[in-house]
PDB file of C-alpha atoms and ligand atoms in Angstrom:
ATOM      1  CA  UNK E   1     -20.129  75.474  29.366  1.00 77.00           C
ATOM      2  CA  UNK E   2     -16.917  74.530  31.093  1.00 78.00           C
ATOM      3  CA  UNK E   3     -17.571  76.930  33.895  1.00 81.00           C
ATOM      4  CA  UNK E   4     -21.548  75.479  34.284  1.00 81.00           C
ATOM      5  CA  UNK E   5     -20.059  72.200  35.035  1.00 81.00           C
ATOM      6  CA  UNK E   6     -17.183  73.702  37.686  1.00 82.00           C
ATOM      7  CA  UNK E   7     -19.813  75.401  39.078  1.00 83.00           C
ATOM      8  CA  UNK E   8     -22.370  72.108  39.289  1.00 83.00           C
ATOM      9  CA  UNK E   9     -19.428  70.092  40.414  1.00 82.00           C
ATOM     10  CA  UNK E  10     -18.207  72.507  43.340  1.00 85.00           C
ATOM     11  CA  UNK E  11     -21.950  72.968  44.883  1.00 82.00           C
ATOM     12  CA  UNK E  12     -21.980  68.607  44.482  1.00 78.00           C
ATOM     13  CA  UNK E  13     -18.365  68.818  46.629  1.00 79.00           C
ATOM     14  CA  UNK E  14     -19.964  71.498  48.790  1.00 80.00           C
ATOM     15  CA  UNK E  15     -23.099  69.532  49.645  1.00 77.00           C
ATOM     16  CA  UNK E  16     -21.018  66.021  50.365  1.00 73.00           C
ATOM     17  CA  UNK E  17     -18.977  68.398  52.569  1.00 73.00           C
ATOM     18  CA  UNK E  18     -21.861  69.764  54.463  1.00 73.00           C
ATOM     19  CA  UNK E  19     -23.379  65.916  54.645  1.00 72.00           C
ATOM     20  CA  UNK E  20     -20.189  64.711  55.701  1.00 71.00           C
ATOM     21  CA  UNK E  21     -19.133  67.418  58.040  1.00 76.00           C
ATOM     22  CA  UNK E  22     -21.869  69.526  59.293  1.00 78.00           C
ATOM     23  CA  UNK E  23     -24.279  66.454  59.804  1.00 78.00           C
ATOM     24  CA  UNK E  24     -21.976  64.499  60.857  1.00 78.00           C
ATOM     25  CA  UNK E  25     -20.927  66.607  64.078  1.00 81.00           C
ATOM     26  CA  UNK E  26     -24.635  67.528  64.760  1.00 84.00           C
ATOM     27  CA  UNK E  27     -25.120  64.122  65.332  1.00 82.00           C
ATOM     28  CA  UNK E  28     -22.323  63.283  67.116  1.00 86.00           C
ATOM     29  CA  UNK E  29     -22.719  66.329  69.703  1.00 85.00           C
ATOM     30  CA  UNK E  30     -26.383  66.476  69.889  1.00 84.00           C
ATOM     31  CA  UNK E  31     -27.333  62.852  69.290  1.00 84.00           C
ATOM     32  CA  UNK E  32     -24.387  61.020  70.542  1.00 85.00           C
ATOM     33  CA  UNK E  33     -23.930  59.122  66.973  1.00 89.00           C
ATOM     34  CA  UNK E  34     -20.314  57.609  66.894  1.00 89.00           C
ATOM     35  CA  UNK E  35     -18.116  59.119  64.250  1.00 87.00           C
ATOM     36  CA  UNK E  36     -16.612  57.760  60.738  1.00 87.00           C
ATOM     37  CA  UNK E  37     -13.900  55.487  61.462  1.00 90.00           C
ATOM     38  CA  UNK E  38     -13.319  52.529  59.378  1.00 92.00           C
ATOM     39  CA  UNK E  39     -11.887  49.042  61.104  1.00 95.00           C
ATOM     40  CA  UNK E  40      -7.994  48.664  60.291  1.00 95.00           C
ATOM     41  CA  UNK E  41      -7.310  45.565  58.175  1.00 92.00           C
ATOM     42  CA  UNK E  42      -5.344  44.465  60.806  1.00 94.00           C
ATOM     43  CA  UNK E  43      -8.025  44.322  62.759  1.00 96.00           C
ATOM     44  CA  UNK E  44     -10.115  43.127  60.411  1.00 95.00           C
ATOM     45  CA  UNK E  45      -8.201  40.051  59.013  1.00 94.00           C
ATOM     46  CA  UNK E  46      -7.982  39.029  63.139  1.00 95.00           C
ATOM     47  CA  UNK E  47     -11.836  39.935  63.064  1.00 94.00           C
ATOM     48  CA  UNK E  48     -12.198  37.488  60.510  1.00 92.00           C
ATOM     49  CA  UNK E  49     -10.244  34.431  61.554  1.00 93.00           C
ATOM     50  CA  UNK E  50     -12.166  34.502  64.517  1.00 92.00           C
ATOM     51  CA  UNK E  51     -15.526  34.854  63.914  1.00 89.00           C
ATOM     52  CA  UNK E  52     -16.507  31.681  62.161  1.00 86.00           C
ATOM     53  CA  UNK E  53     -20.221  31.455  60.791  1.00 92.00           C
ATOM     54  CA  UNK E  54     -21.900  29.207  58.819  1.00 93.00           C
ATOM     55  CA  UNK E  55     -22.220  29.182  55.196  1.00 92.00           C
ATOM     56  CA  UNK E  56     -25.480  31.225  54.660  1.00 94.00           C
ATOM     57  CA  UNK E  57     -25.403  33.364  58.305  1.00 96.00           C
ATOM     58  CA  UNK E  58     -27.153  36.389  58.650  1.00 97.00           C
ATOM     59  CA  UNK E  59     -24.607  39.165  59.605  1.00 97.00           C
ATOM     60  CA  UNK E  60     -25.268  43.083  60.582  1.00 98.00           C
ATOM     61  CA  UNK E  61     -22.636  45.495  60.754  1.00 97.00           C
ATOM     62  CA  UNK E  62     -24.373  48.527  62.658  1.00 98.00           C
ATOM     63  CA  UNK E  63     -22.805  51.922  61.237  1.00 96.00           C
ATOM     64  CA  UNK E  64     -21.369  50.550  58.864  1.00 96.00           C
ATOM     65  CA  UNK E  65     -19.465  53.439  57.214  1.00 92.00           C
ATOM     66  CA  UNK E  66     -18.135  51.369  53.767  1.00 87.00           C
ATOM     67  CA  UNK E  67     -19.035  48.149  55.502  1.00 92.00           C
ATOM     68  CA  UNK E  68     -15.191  46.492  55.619  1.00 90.00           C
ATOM     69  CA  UNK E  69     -16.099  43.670  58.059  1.00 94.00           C
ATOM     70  CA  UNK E  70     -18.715  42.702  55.538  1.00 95.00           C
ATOM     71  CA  UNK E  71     -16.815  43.031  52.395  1.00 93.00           C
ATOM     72  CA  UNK E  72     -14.049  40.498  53.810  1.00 92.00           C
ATOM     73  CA  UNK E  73     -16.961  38.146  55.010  1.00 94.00           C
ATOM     74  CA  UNK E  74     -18.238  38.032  51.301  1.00 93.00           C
ATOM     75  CA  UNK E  75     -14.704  36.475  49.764  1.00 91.00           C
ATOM     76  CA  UNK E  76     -14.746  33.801  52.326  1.00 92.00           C
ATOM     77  CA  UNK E  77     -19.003  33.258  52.680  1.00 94.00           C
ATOM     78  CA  UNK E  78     -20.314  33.862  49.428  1.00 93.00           C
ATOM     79  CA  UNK E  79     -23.491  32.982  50.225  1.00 94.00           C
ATOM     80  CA  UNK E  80     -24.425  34.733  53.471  1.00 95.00           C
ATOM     81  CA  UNK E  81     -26.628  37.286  53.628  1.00 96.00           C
ATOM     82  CA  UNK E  82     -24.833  40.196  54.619  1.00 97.00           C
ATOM     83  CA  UNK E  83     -26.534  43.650  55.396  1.00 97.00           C
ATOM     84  CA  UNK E  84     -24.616  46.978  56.423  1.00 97.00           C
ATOM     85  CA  UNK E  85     -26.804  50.137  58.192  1.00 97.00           C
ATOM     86  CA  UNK E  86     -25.162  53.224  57.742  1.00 96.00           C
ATOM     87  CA  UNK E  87     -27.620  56.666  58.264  1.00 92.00           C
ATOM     88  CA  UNK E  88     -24.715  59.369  56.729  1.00 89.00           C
ATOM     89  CA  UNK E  89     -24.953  59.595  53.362  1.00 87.00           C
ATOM     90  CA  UNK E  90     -21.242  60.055  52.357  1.00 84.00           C
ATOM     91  CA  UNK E  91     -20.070  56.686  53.775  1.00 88.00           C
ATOM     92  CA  UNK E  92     -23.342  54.769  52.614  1.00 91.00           C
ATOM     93  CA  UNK E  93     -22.662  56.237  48.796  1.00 89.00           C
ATOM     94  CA  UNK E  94     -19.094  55.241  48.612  1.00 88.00           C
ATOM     95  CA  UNK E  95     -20.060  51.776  50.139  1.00 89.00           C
ATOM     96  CA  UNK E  96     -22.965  51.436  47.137  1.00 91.00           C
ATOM     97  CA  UNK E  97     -20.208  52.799  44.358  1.00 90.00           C
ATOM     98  CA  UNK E  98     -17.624  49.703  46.148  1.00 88.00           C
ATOM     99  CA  UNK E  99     -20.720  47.320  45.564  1.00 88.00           C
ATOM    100  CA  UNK E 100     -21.296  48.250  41.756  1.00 88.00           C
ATOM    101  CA  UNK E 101     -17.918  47.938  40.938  1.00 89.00           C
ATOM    102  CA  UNK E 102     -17.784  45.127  42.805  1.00 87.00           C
ATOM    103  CA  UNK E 103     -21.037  43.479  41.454  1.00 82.00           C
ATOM    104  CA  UNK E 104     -20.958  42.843  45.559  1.00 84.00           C
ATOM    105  CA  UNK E 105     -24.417  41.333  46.926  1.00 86.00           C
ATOM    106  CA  UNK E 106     -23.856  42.948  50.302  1.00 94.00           C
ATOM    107  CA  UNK E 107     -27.211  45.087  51.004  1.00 96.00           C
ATOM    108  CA  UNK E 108     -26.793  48.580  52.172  1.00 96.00           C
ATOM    109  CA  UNK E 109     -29.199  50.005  53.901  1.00 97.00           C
ATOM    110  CA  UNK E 110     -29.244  53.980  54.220  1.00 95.00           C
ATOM    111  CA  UNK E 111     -30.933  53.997  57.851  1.00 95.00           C
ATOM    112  CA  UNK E 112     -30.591  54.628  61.573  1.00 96.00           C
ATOM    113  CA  UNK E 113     -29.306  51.165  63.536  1.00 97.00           C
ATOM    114  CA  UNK E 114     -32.586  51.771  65.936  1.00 97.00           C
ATOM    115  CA  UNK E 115     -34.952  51.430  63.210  1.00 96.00           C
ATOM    116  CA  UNK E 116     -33.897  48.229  61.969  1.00 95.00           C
ATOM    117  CA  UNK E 117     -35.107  45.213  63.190  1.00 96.00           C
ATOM    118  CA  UNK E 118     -32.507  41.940  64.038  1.00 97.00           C
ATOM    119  CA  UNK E 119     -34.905  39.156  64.859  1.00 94.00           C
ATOM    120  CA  UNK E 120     -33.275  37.416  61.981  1.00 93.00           C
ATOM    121  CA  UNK E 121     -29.866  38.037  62.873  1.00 98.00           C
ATOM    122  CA  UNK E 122     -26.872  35.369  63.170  1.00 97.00           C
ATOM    123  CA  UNK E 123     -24.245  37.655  63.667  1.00 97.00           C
ATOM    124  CA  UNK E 124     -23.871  41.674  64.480  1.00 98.00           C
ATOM    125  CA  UNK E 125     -20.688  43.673  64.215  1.00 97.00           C
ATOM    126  CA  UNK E 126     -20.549  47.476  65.807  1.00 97.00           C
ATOM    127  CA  UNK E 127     -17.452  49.818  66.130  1.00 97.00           C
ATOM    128  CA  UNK E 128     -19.515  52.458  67.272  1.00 97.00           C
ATOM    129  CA  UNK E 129     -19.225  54.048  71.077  1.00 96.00           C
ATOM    130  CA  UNK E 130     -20.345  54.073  74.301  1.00 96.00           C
ATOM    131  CA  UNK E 131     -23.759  56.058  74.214  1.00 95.00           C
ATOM    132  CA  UNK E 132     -24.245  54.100  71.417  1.00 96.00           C
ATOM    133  CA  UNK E 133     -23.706  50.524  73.085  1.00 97.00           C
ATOM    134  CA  UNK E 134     -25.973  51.611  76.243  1.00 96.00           C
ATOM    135  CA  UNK E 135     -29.060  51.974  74.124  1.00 96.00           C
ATOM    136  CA  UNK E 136     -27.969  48.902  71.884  1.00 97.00           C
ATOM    137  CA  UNK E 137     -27.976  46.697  74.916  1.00 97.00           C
ATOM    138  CA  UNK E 138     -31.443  46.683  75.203  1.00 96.00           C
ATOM    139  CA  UNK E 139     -32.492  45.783  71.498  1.00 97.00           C
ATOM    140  CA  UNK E 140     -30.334  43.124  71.432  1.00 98.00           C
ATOM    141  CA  UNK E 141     -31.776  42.258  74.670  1.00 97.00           C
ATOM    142  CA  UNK E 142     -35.399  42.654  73.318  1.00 97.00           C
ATOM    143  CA  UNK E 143     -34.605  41.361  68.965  1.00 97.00           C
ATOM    144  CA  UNK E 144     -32.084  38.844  68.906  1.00 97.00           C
ATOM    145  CA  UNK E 145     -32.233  35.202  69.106  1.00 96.00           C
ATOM    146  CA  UNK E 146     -30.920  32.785  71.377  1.00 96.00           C
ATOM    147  CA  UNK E 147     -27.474  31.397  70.064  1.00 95.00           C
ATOM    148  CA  UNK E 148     -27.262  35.498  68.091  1.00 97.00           C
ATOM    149  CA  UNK E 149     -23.757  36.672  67.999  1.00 97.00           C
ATOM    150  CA  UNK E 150     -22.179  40.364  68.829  1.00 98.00           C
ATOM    151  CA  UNK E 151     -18.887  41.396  68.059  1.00 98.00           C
ATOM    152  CA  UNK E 152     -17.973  44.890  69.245  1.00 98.00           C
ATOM    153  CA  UNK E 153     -14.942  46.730  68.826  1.00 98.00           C
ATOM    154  CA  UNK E 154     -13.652  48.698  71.308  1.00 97.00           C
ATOM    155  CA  UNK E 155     -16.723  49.259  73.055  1.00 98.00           C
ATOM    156  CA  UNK E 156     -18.143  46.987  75.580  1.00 98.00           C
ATOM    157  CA  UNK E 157     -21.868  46.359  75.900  1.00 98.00           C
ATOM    158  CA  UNK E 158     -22.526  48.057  79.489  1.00 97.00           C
ATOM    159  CA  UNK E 159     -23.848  44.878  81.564  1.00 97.00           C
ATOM    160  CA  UNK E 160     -23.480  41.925  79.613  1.00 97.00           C
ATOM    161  CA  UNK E 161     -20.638  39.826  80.106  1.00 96.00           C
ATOM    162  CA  UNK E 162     -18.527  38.984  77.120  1.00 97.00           C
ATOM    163  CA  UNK E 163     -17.973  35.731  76.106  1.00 95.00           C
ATOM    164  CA  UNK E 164     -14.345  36.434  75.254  1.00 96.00           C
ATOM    165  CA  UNK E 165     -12.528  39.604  74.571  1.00 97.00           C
ATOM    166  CA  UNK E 166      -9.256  39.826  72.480  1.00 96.00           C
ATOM    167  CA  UNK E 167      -6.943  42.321  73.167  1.00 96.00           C
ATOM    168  CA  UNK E 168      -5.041  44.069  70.249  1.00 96.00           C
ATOM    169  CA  UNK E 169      -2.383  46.083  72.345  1.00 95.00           C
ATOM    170  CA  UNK E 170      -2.324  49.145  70.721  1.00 94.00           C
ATOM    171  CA  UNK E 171      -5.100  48.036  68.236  1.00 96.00           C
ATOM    172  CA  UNK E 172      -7.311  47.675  71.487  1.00 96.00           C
ATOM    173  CA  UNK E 173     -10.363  44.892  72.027  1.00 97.00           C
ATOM    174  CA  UNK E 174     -12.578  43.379  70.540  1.00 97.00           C
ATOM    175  CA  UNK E 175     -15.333  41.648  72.681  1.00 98.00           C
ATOM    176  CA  UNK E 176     -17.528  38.869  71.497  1.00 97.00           C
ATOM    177  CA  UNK E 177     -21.108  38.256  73.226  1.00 97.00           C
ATOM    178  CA  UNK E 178     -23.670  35.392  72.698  1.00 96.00           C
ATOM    179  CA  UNK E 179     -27.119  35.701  73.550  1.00 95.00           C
TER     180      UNK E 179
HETATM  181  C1  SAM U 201     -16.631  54.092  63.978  1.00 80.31           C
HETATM  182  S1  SAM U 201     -17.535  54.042  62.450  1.00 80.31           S
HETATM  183  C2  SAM U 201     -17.400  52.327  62.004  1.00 80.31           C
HETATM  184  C3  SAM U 201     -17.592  52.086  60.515  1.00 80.31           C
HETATM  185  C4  SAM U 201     -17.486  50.603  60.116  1.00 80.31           C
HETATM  186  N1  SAM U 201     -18.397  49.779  60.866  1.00 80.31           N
HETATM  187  C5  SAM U 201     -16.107  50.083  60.311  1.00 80.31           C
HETATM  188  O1  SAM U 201     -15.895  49.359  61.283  1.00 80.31           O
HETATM  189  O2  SAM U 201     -15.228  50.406  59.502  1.00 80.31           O
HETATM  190  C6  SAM U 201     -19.218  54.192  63.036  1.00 80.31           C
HETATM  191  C7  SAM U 201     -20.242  54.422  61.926  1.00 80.31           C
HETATM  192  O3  SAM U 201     -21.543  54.311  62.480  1.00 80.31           O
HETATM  193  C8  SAM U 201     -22.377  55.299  61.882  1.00 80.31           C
HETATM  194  N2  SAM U 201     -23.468  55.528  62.825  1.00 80.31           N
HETATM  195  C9  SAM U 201     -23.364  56.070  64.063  1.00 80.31           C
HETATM  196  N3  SAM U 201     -24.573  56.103  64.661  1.00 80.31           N
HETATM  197  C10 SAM U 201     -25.467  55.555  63.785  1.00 80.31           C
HETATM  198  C11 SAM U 201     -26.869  55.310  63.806  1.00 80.31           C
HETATM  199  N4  SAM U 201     -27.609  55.620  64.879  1.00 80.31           N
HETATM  200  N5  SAM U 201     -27.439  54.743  62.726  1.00 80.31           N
HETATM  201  C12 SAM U 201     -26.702  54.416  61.625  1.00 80.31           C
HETATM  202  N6  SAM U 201     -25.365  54.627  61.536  1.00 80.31           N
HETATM  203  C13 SAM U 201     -24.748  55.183  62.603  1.00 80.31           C
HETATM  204  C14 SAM U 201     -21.457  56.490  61.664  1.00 80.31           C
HETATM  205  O4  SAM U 201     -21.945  57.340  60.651  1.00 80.31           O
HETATM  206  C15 SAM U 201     -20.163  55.793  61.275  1.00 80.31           C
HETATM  207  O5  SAM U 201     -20.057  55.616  59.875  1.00 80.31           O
END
């Protein structure tokens, strides 16, 4: 019995692997996905302090691995409506096990960024890359509202000027757009 279960358990660790791995660099040779990185706090906390929205805002974070910029957000705006788009499975499970135990609100969505509409948006957040922010350019061009917020870290959208960019030193910048 005891071996059954190592068994199940090492083909569960084997398959996250392969998700997380395997998948993972597929995409980001052949598709030009951004990696797993999360935000530092550090970065984070300054995030926060300066990106003030109102009490019920609609926020993004685009690849949102376990969705940290969102999870701060929901201690200081408990009623926004906060929604995180993550399309690799690893990151977007350990985000949903951090919302259970957290009885957290924030909605995950298991999905590519491009397939996800942001008429509705307040406020996005990416940490993504360059490819990435090329193609993103144009939907936020095309979706989002007049008065919208982006927040990018450490990539720059390609044309549009930023509204005001931060710069971390060694934490590098964070650049804030309005539309
Ligand atoms: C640099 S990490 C940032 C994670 C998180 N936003 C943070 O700041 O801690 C980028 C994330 O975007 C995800 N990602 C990249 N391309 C994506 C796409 N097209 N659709 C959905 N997620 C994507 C990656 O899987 C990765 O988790």
């Amino acid at each position: 019995m005891i071996s059954v279960i190592i068994q199940v358990a090492t083909l569960i660790l084997l398959l996250f692997f392969f998700e997380f791995f395997v998948v993972q660099a597929y995409n980001i040779v052949f598709r030009g996905y951004a990696p797993f990185l999360a935000t530092k706090s550090v970065v984070l906390r300054r995030l926060l302090s300066e990106l003030k929205i109102n009490k019920d805002a609609v926020v993004y974070e685009l690849g949102a691995g376990r969705a940290g910029l969102l999870r701060m957000l929901r201690k200081q705006y408990p009623n926004a409506k906060l929604t995180g788009v993550e399309y690799s499975f690893f990151p977007w499970l350990i985000g949903k096990f951090q919302n259970a135990i957290t009885n957290s609100k924030i909605k995950l969505l298991k999905e590519n960024i491009f397939k996800i509409g942001l008429k509705g948006a307040d406020a996005v957040y990416c940490y993504l890359n360059v490819d990435t922010m090329i193609k993103l350019e144009e939907k936020f061009a095309n979706e989002l509202r007049e008065g919208a917020r982006v927040i990018s870290y450490q990539f720059p959208l390609p044309t549009k000027k930023a509204e005001r960019t931060i710069d971390l030193g060694e934490e590098g910048k964070i650049y804030f757009y309005q539309y």
